[in-house]
Amino acid sequence: MSYLKLSQKFSELINVSNGLKLSDIKFRSFRSNSIRTIMAWETEKEKYLNMKAEEKQKNCISLEKIPTWKRLCESEKLPKPIMKMENCPIDNKLNGILSEKISIFEGDITKLAIDAIVNAANSRLQGGGGVDGAIHRAAGSCLRLEGATLAPCNTGDSKITGGYQLPAKYVIQTVGPQLARPEELNKNHFQLLENCYRNSLELLVAKKLKTIAFPCISTGIYSFPNLPAAHTAAYQARKFLEKEHPNVDRIIFCLFLQTDKDIYKGVLQSYFPVSG
Ligand code: APR
């Protein structure tokens, strides 16, 4: 961080500490701890963003190792297709192009060496269980420090942080809808989950990034039923790519549970048909 930026941060700090009416000794330790914290995540973020790919992406999965949906359909026996939900029109003229813009990856999202992985976070952006816990463990403590500067993140919103020790360059943090029980699913929950996918994709192209991976947002601790969540993810990706496919190289659906692997292989056949 430039000296100028540091001194700006420092003067903000003085104002904060003046407000706190700290004693001299307390102020000195408040100041040195805060400077270390400010310096920590910003310096770390720059360091990892500027790191050479081969240095950062040891024992991880590069995009080249992940077949496109088109290749997968040609090489693997797929389950019966699952029909699209009603009122989900698609432009079939784009099927050929778009079937090469998506992939399924079965495994741990923290291993993906791509531009951005999406985290199913909570509003505090301080980590948690599930994929949130896995991403924070792999990224290191600076992810939490940067998250604290962006929180709160409202349900359906997306915010971007560095990827730190992850092979991915960035983490797009999004907060999915939480259901008390799967049976409580309603229109508002669908709307909020659609926002998670759309806002994360819009952030990707706004930052001129090209590759992104989504976990199955809200289908774990937040109890969104897997099948309707897969329909939502597939259709939001389809609608987005119909508009933005020149600016996106790959959208990867990262599947961790067998349930989701079976569901997505059925659902994607109707939202991303390979033949014309
Ligand atoms: N890689 C990919 N997917 C994973 C991984 C991983 N390493 N670990 C878990 N998953 C899958 C789960 O199996 C599930 O399919 O991610 C999906 C989302 O589940 P959760 O992580 O439980 O996320 P969600 O249901 O959105 O609940 C979010 O849980 O961890 C807390 O802080 C988080 O409060 C937030 C809530």
Short mmCIF file of C-alpha atoms and ligand atoms in Angstrom, two decimals:
data_model
loop_
_atom_site.label_atom_id
_atom_site.label_comp_id
_atom_site.label_asym_id
_atom_site.label_seq_id
_atom_site.Cartn_x
_atom_site.Cartn_y
_atom_site.Cartn_z
CA MET A 1 0.00 0.00 0.00
CA SER A 2 1.36 3.45 -0.92
CA TYR A 3 2.56 5.70 1.88
CA LEU A 4 -0.15 8.23 0.96
CA LYS A 5 -2.87 5.59 1.31
CA LEU A 6 -1.39 4.44 4.61
CA SER A 7 -1.33 7.99 6.00
CA GLN A 8 -4.98 8.47 4.88
CA LYS A 9 -5.91 5.26 6.69
CA PHE A 10 -3.89 6.46 9.67
CA SER A 11 -5.72 9.80 9.90
CA GLU A 12 -9.05 7.90 9.78
CA LEU A 13 -7.64 5.88 12.62
CA ILE A 14 -6.77 9.01 14.64
CA ASN A 15 -10.37 10.22 14.30
CA VAL A 16 -11.66 6.86 15.45
CA SER A 17 -9.29 6.76 18.41
CA ASN A 18 -10.07 10.41 19.35
CA GLY A 19 -13.70 9.35 19.48
CA LEU A 20 -12.74 6.52 21.77
CA LYS A 21 -10.92 8.89 24.26
CA LEU A 22 -8.16 6.31 24.74
CA SER A 23 -5.37 6.79 27.33
CA ASP A 24 -1.92 7.36 25.80
CA ILE A 25 -0.66 3.79 26.28
CA LYS A 26 -3.94 2.30 25.04
CA PHE A 27 -3.87 4.63 22.03
CA ARG A 28 -0.35 3.56 21.09
CA SER A 29 -1.25 -0.14 21.17
CA PHE A 30 -4.61 0.58 19.41
CA ARG A 31 -2.66 2.44 16.72
CA SER A 32 0.03 -0.19 16.15
CA ASN A 33 -2.47 -3.08 16.15
CA SER A 34 -4.77 -1.25 13.77
CA ILE A 35 -1.97 -0.36 11.39
CA ARG A 36 -0.84 -3.98 11.39
CA THR A 37 -4.39 -5.08 10.65
CA ILE A 38 -4.92 -2.49 7.90
CA MET A 39 -1.56 -3.35 6.40
CA ALA A 40 -2.11 -7.09 6.76
CA TRP A 41 -4.99 -7.87 4.43
CA GLU A 42 -4.29 -5.15 1.87
CA THR A 43 -0.63 -6.10 1.57
CA GLU A 44 -1.48 -9.80 1.48
CA LYS A 45 -4.19 -9.17 -1.16
CA GLU A 46 -1.75 -7.33 -3.44
CA LYS A 47 0.90 -9.99 -2.88
CA TYR A 48 -1.38 -12.86 -3.92
CA LEU A 49 -3.03 -10.96 -6.80
CA ASN A 50 0.42 -10.26 -8.26
CA MET A 51 1.76 -13.76 -7.64
CA LYS A 52 2.60 -15.82 -10.78
CA ALA A 53 -0.08 -18.44 -11.55
CA GLU A 54 2.33 -21.40 -11.41
CA GLU A 55 3.53 -20.30 -7.97
CA LYS A 56 0.03 -19.91 -6.52
CA GLN A 57 -1.74 -22.78 -8.20
CA LYS A 58 0.21 -25.81 -6.98
CA ASN A 59 -1.82 -29.10 -6.65
CA CYS A 60 -5.08 -27.56 -7.82
CA ILE A 61 -7.43 -27.89 -10.78
CA SER A 62 -6.88 -25.57 -13.74
CA LEU A 63 -9.66 -24.73 -16.21
CA GLU A 64 -8.07 -26.89 -18.92
CA LYS A 65 -8.68 -29.98 -16.75
CA ILE A 66 -12.43 -29.31 -16.54
CA PRO A 67 -14.37 -30.55 -19.61
CA THR A 68 -17.06 -28.29 -21.05
CA TRP A 69 -20.70 -29.38 -20.73
CA LYS A 70 -20.65 -30.17 -24.48
CA ARG A 71 -17.65 -32.51 -24.05
CA LEU A 72 -19.23 -34.15 -21.00
CA CYS A 73 -22.48 -34.80 -22.93
CA GLU A 74 -20.49 -36.40 -25.77
CA SER A 75 -18.36 -38.56 -23.47
CA GLU A 76 -20.64 -39.60 -20.59
CA LYS A 77 -23.94 -41.50 -20.29
CA LEU A 78 -26.30 -38.95 -18.73
CA PRO A 79 -29.43 -39.57 -16.62
CA LYS A 80 -32.90 -38.81 -18.03
CA PRO A 81 -33.28 -35.07 -18.76
CA ILE A 82 -35.26 -33.04 -16.19
CA MET A 83 -37.61 -30.65 -17.97
CA LYS A 84 -37.20 -26.86 -17.54
CA MET A 85 -39.49 -25.07 -15.10
CA GLU A 86 -42.42 -23.20 -16.70
CA ASN A 87 -41.84 -19.69 -18.19
CA CYS A 88 -38.11 -20.28 -18.76
CA PRO A 89 -37.75 -19.49 -22.49
CA ILE A 90 -34.30 -19.99 -24.04
CA ASP A 91 -32.86 -18.90 -27.40
CA ASN A 92 -32.03 -22.27 -28.99
CA LYS A 93 -29.92 -20.56 -31.69
CA LEU A 94 -27.23 -20.10 -28.98
CA ASN A 95 -27.16 -23.73 -27.79
CA GLY A 96 -23.92 -24.58 -29.62
CA ILE A 97 -21.98 -21.63 -28.17
CA LEU A 98 -23.40 -21.79 -24.65
CA SER A 99 -22.85 -25.55 -24.18
CA GLU A 100 -19.12 -24.73 -24.28
CA LYS A 101 -19.43 -21.91 -21.72
CA ILE A 102 -20.50 -24.07 -18.75
CA SER A 103 -19.11 -27.08 -16.88
CA ILE A 104 -19.90 -29.36 -13.99
CA PHE A 105 -17.04 -29.95 -11.49
CA GLU A 106 -17.52 -32.65 -8.88
CA GLY A 107 -15.35 -31.82 -5.87
CA ASP A 108 -13.90 -29.17 -3.58
CA ILE A 109 -14.35 -25.58 -4.82
CA THR A 110 -11.23 -24.46 -2.91
CA LYS A 111 -9.05 -26.44 -5.36
CA LEU A 112 -10.15 -24.49 -8.45
CA ALA A 113 -7.48 -22.29 -10.05
CA ILE A 114 -9.83 -19.86 -11.80
CA ASP A 115 -10.67 -16.16 -11.61
CA ALA A 116 -13.39 -16.34 -8.95
CA ILE A 117 -15.07 -18.89 -6.71
CA VAL A 118 -18.40 -18.02 -5.12
CA ASN A 119 -18.82 -18.44 -1.37
CA ALA A 120 -22.18 -19.28 0.22
CA ALA A 121 -21.54 -16.85 3.06
CA ASN A 122 -23.54 -15.17 5.82
CA SER A 123 -24.06 -11.41 6.18
CA ARG A 124 -21.05 -10.93 8.50
CA LEU A 125 -18.53 -12.32 5.96
CA GLN A 126 -16.53 -13.81 8.84
CA GLY A 127 -16.72 -17.48 7.81
CA GLY A 128 -18.91 -20.30 9.07
CA GLY A 129 -19.49 -23.97 8.35
CA GLY A 130 -19.97 -25.78 5.02
CA VAL A 131 -18.34 -24.26 1.96
CA ASP A 132 -17.89 -20.95 3.84
CA GLY A 133 -15.71 -22.72 6.38
CA ALA A 134 -13.73 -24.57 3.71
CA ILE A 135 -13.04 -21.37 1.75
CA HIS A 136 -11.95 -19.44 4.85
CA ARG A 137 -9.68 -22.27 6.01
CA ALA A 138 -8.01 -22.44 2.60
CA ALA A 139 -7.76 -18.66 2.08
CA GLY A 140 -6.27 -17.80 5.47
CA SER A 141 -7.17 -15.18 8.06
CA CYS A 142 -6.91 -12.13 5.77
CA LEU A 143 -10.16 -13.15 4.05
CA ARG A 144 -11.96 -12.47 7.33
CA LEU A 145 -10.16 -9.13 7.75
CA GLU A 146 -11.22 -7.95 4.30
CA GLY A 147 -14.73 -9.35 4.84
CA ALA A 148 -15.06 -7.16 7.94
CA THR A 149 -14.53 -4.06 5.76
CA LEU A 150 -17.36 -5.10 3.39
CA ALA A 151 -19.96 -6.52 5.84
CA PRO A 152 -22.89 -6.61 6.16
CA CYS A 153 -23.75 -8.41 2.91
CA ASN A 154 -27.54 -8.59 2.50
CA THR A 155 -29.31 -11.74 1.32
CA GLY A 156 -29.13 -11.89 -2.49
CA ASP A 157 -26.23 -9.41 -2.67
CA SER A 158 -22.67 -10.24 -3.77
CA LYS A 159 -19.35 -8.64 -2.75
CA ILE A 160 -15.84 -9.45 -4.01
CA THR A 161 -12.68 -10.06 -1.97
CA GLY A 162 -9.19 -11.30 -2.76
CA GLY A 163 -8.57 -15.06 -2.88
CA TYR A 164 -5.38 -14.90 -0.75
CA GLN A 165 -3.95 -18.42 -0.28
CA LEU A 166 -6.67 -20.01 -2.47
CA PRO A 167 -5.69 -20.98 -6.04
CA ALA A 168 -8.59 -18.75 -7.17
CA LYS A 169 -7.74 -15.06 -7.63
CA TYR A 170 -10.93 -13.74 -6.04
CA VAL A 171 -13.83 -14.86 -3.83
CA ILE A 172 -17.29 -13.54 -4.67
CA GLN A 173 -19.18 -13.62 -1.37
CA THR A 174 -22.95 -14.01 -1.65
CA VAL A 175 -25.62 -14.67 0.95
CA GLY A 176 -28.38 -17.09 -0.05
CA PRO A 177 -31.93 -17.21 1.34
CA GLN A 178 -32.34 -19.24 4.54
CA LEU A 179 -35.39 -21.49 5.03
CA ALA A 180 -36.49 -22.82 8.43
CA ARG A 181 -37.64 -25.96 6.62
CA PRO A 182 -37.48 -26.96 2.90
CA GLU A 183 -41.31 -27.07 2.78
CA GLU A 184 -41.37 -23.33 3.53
CA LEU A 185 -39.98 -22.53 0.05
CA ASN A 186 -41.79 -19.48 -1.42
CA LYS A 187 -41.52 -16.97 -4.30
CA ASN A 188 -39.39 -14.60 -2.24
CA HIS A 189 -36.80 -17.34 -1.61
CA PHE A 190 -36.62 -18.01 -5.38
CA GLN A 191 -36.18 -14.28 -6.06
CA LEU A 192 -33.35 -13.98 -3.52
CA LEU A 193 -31.52 -17.04 -4.87
CA GLU A 194 -31.86 -15.70 -8.44
CA ASN A 195 -30.30 -12.44 -7.17
CA CYS A 196 -27.30 -14.37 -5.73
CA TYR A 197 -26.49 -15.90 -9.13
CA ARG A 198 -27.25 -12.79 -11.21
CA ASN A 199 -25.38 -10.35 -8.92
CA SER A 200 -22.33 -12.65 -8.74
CA LEU A 201 -22.23 -12.98 -12.55
CA GLU A 202 -22.67 -9.24 -13.03
CA LEU A 203 -19.80 -8.63 -10.58
CA LEU A 204 -17.63 -11.08 -12.56
CA VAL A 205 -18.01 -9.19 -15.85
CA ALA A 206 -17.87 -5.79 -14.12
CA LYS A 207 -14.40 -6.78 -12.84
CA LYS A 208 -13.49 -8.09 -16.34
CA LEU A 209 -13.00 -11.60 -14.94
CA LYS A 210 -13.74 -14.61 -17.16
CA THR A 211 -14.17 -17.80 -15.11
CA ILE A 212 -16.35 -18.45 -12.08
CA ALA A 213 -17.47 -21.45 -10.01
CA PHE A 214 -20.66 -21.68 -7.93
CA PRO A 215 -21.34 -24.08 -5.08
CA CYS A 216 -25.01 -25.09 -4.63
CA ILE A 217 -25.90 -21.93 -2.75
CA SER A 218 -28.40 -22.24 0.15
CA THR A 219 -28.93 -26.01 -0.29
CA GLY A 220 -26.91 -26.98 2.81
CA ILE A 221 -27.33 -25.27 6.18
CA TYR A 222 -29.89 -22.87 4.63
CA SER A 223 -32.21 -25.75 3.59
CA PHE A 224 -33.22 -24.62 0.08
CA PRO A 225 -34.41 -27.80 -1.72
CA ASN A 226 -31.77 -29.07 -4.18
CA LEU A 227 -33.92 -29.47 -7.33
CA PRO A 228 -35.54 -26.00 -7.39
CA ALA A 229 -32.12 -24.50 -6.52
CA ALA A 230 -30.55 -26.28 -9.51
CA HIS A 231 -33.31 -24.98 -11.83
CA THR A 232 -32.65 -21.45 -10.54
CA ALA A 233 -28.87 -21.73 -10.97
CA ALA A 234 -29.16 -23.20 -14.47
CA TYR A 235 -31.71 -20.68 -15.73
CA GLN A 236 -29.92 -17.64 -14.28
CA ALA A 237 -26.67 -18.84 -15.91
CA ARG A 238 -28.51 -19.41 -19.21
CA LYS A 239 -30.18 -16.00 -19.26
CA PHE A 240 -26.93 -14.27 -18.28
CA LEU A 241 -24.85 -16.07 -20.93
CA GLU A 242 -27.38 -15.31 -23.69
CA LYS A 243 -26.51 -11.63 -23.07
CA GLU A 244 -22.89 -11.82 -21.92
CA HIS A 245 -21.34 -14.93 -23.54
CA PRO A 246 -18.64 -12.87 -25.39
CA ASN A 247 -17.37 -11.67 -21.97
CA VAL A 248 -17.38 -15.01 -20.12
CA ASP A 249 -15.14 -18.06 -20.68
CA ARG A 250 -16.73 -20.54 -18.24
CA ILE A 251 -19.38 -20.84 -15.53
CA ILE A 252 -18.66 -23.94 -13.43
CA PHE A 253 -21.29 -25.60 -11.23
CA CYS A 254 -19.25 -27.08 -8.38
CA LEU A 255 -21.12 -30.11 -6.99
CA PHE A 256 -20.18 -31.68 -3.67
CA LEU A 257 -23.05 -34.10 -2.99
CA GLN A 258 -24.17 -37.05 -5.14
CA THR A 259 -27.74 -35.65 -5.05
CA ASP A 260 -26.62 -32.49 -6.79
CA LYS A 261 -24.46 -34.36 -9.32
CA ASP A 262 -27.51 -36.40 -10.41
CA ILE A 263 -29.85 -33.39 -10.42
CA TYR A 264 -27.55 -31.06 -12.41
CA LYS A 265 -26.82 -33.70 -15.07
CA GLY A 266 -30.59 -33.94 -15.60
CA VAL A 267 -31.46 -30.24 -15.35
CA LEU A 268 -28.61 -28.88 -17.51
CA GLN A 269 -29.77 -31.01 -20.46
CA SER A 270 -32.89 -28.87 -20.77
CA TYR A 271 -31.38 -25.42 -20.05
CA PHE A 272 -28.23 -26.10 -22.10
CA PRO A 273 -29.25 -28.55 -24.83
CA VAL A 274 -26.17 -29.64 -26.79
CA SER A 275 -27.92 -30.36 -30.08
CA GLY A 276 -29.58 -27.53 -32.05
N1 APR B 1 -16.67 -27.29 -2.13
C1 APR B 1 -17.84 -27.22 -2.81
N2 APR B 1 -19.06 -27.32 -2.23
C2 APR B 1 -19.09 -27.53 -0.90
C3 APR B 1 -17.91 -27.60 -0.10
C4 APR B 1 -16.67 -27.48 -0.78
N3 APR B 1 -15.50 -27.55 -0.12
N4 APR B 1 -18.29 -27.80 1.21
C5 APR B 1 -19.64 -27.85 1.22
N5 APR B 1 -20.12 -27.69 -0.04
C6 APR B 1 -21.51 -27.70 -0.51
C7 APR B 1 -22.54 -28.32 0.40
O1 APR B 1 -22.49 -29.75 0.28
C8 APR B 1 -23.80 -27.74 -0.23
O2 APR B 1 -24.13 -28.50 -1.38
O3 APR B 1 -21.93 -26.35 -0.62
C9 APR B 1 -23.36 -26.33 -0.68
C10 APR B 1 -23.86 -25.19 0.19
O4 APR B 1 -23.98 -25.62 1.54
P1 APR B 1 -23.53 -24.68 2.78
O5 APR B 1 -22.08 -24.52 2.75
O6 APR B 1 -24.15 -25.25 3.99
O7 APR B 1 -24.15 -23.25 2.42
P2 APR B 1 -25.65 -22.70 2.62
O8 APR B 1 -26.66 -23.76 2.61
O9 APR B 1 -25.75 -21.59 1.64
O10 APR B 1 -25.61 -22.09 4.10
C11 APR B 1 -24.85 -20.92 4.31
O11 APR B 1 -23.81 -21.84 6.24
O12 APR B 1 -21.58 -22.13 6.51
C12 APR B 1 -22.62 -21.31 6.83
O13 APR B 1 -21.67 -19.13 7.06
C13 APR B 1 -22.47 -19.94 6.23
O14 APR B 1 -24.33 -19.02 7.42
C14 APR B 1 -23.90 -19.50 6.15
C15 APR B 1 -24.64 -20.78 5.80
#
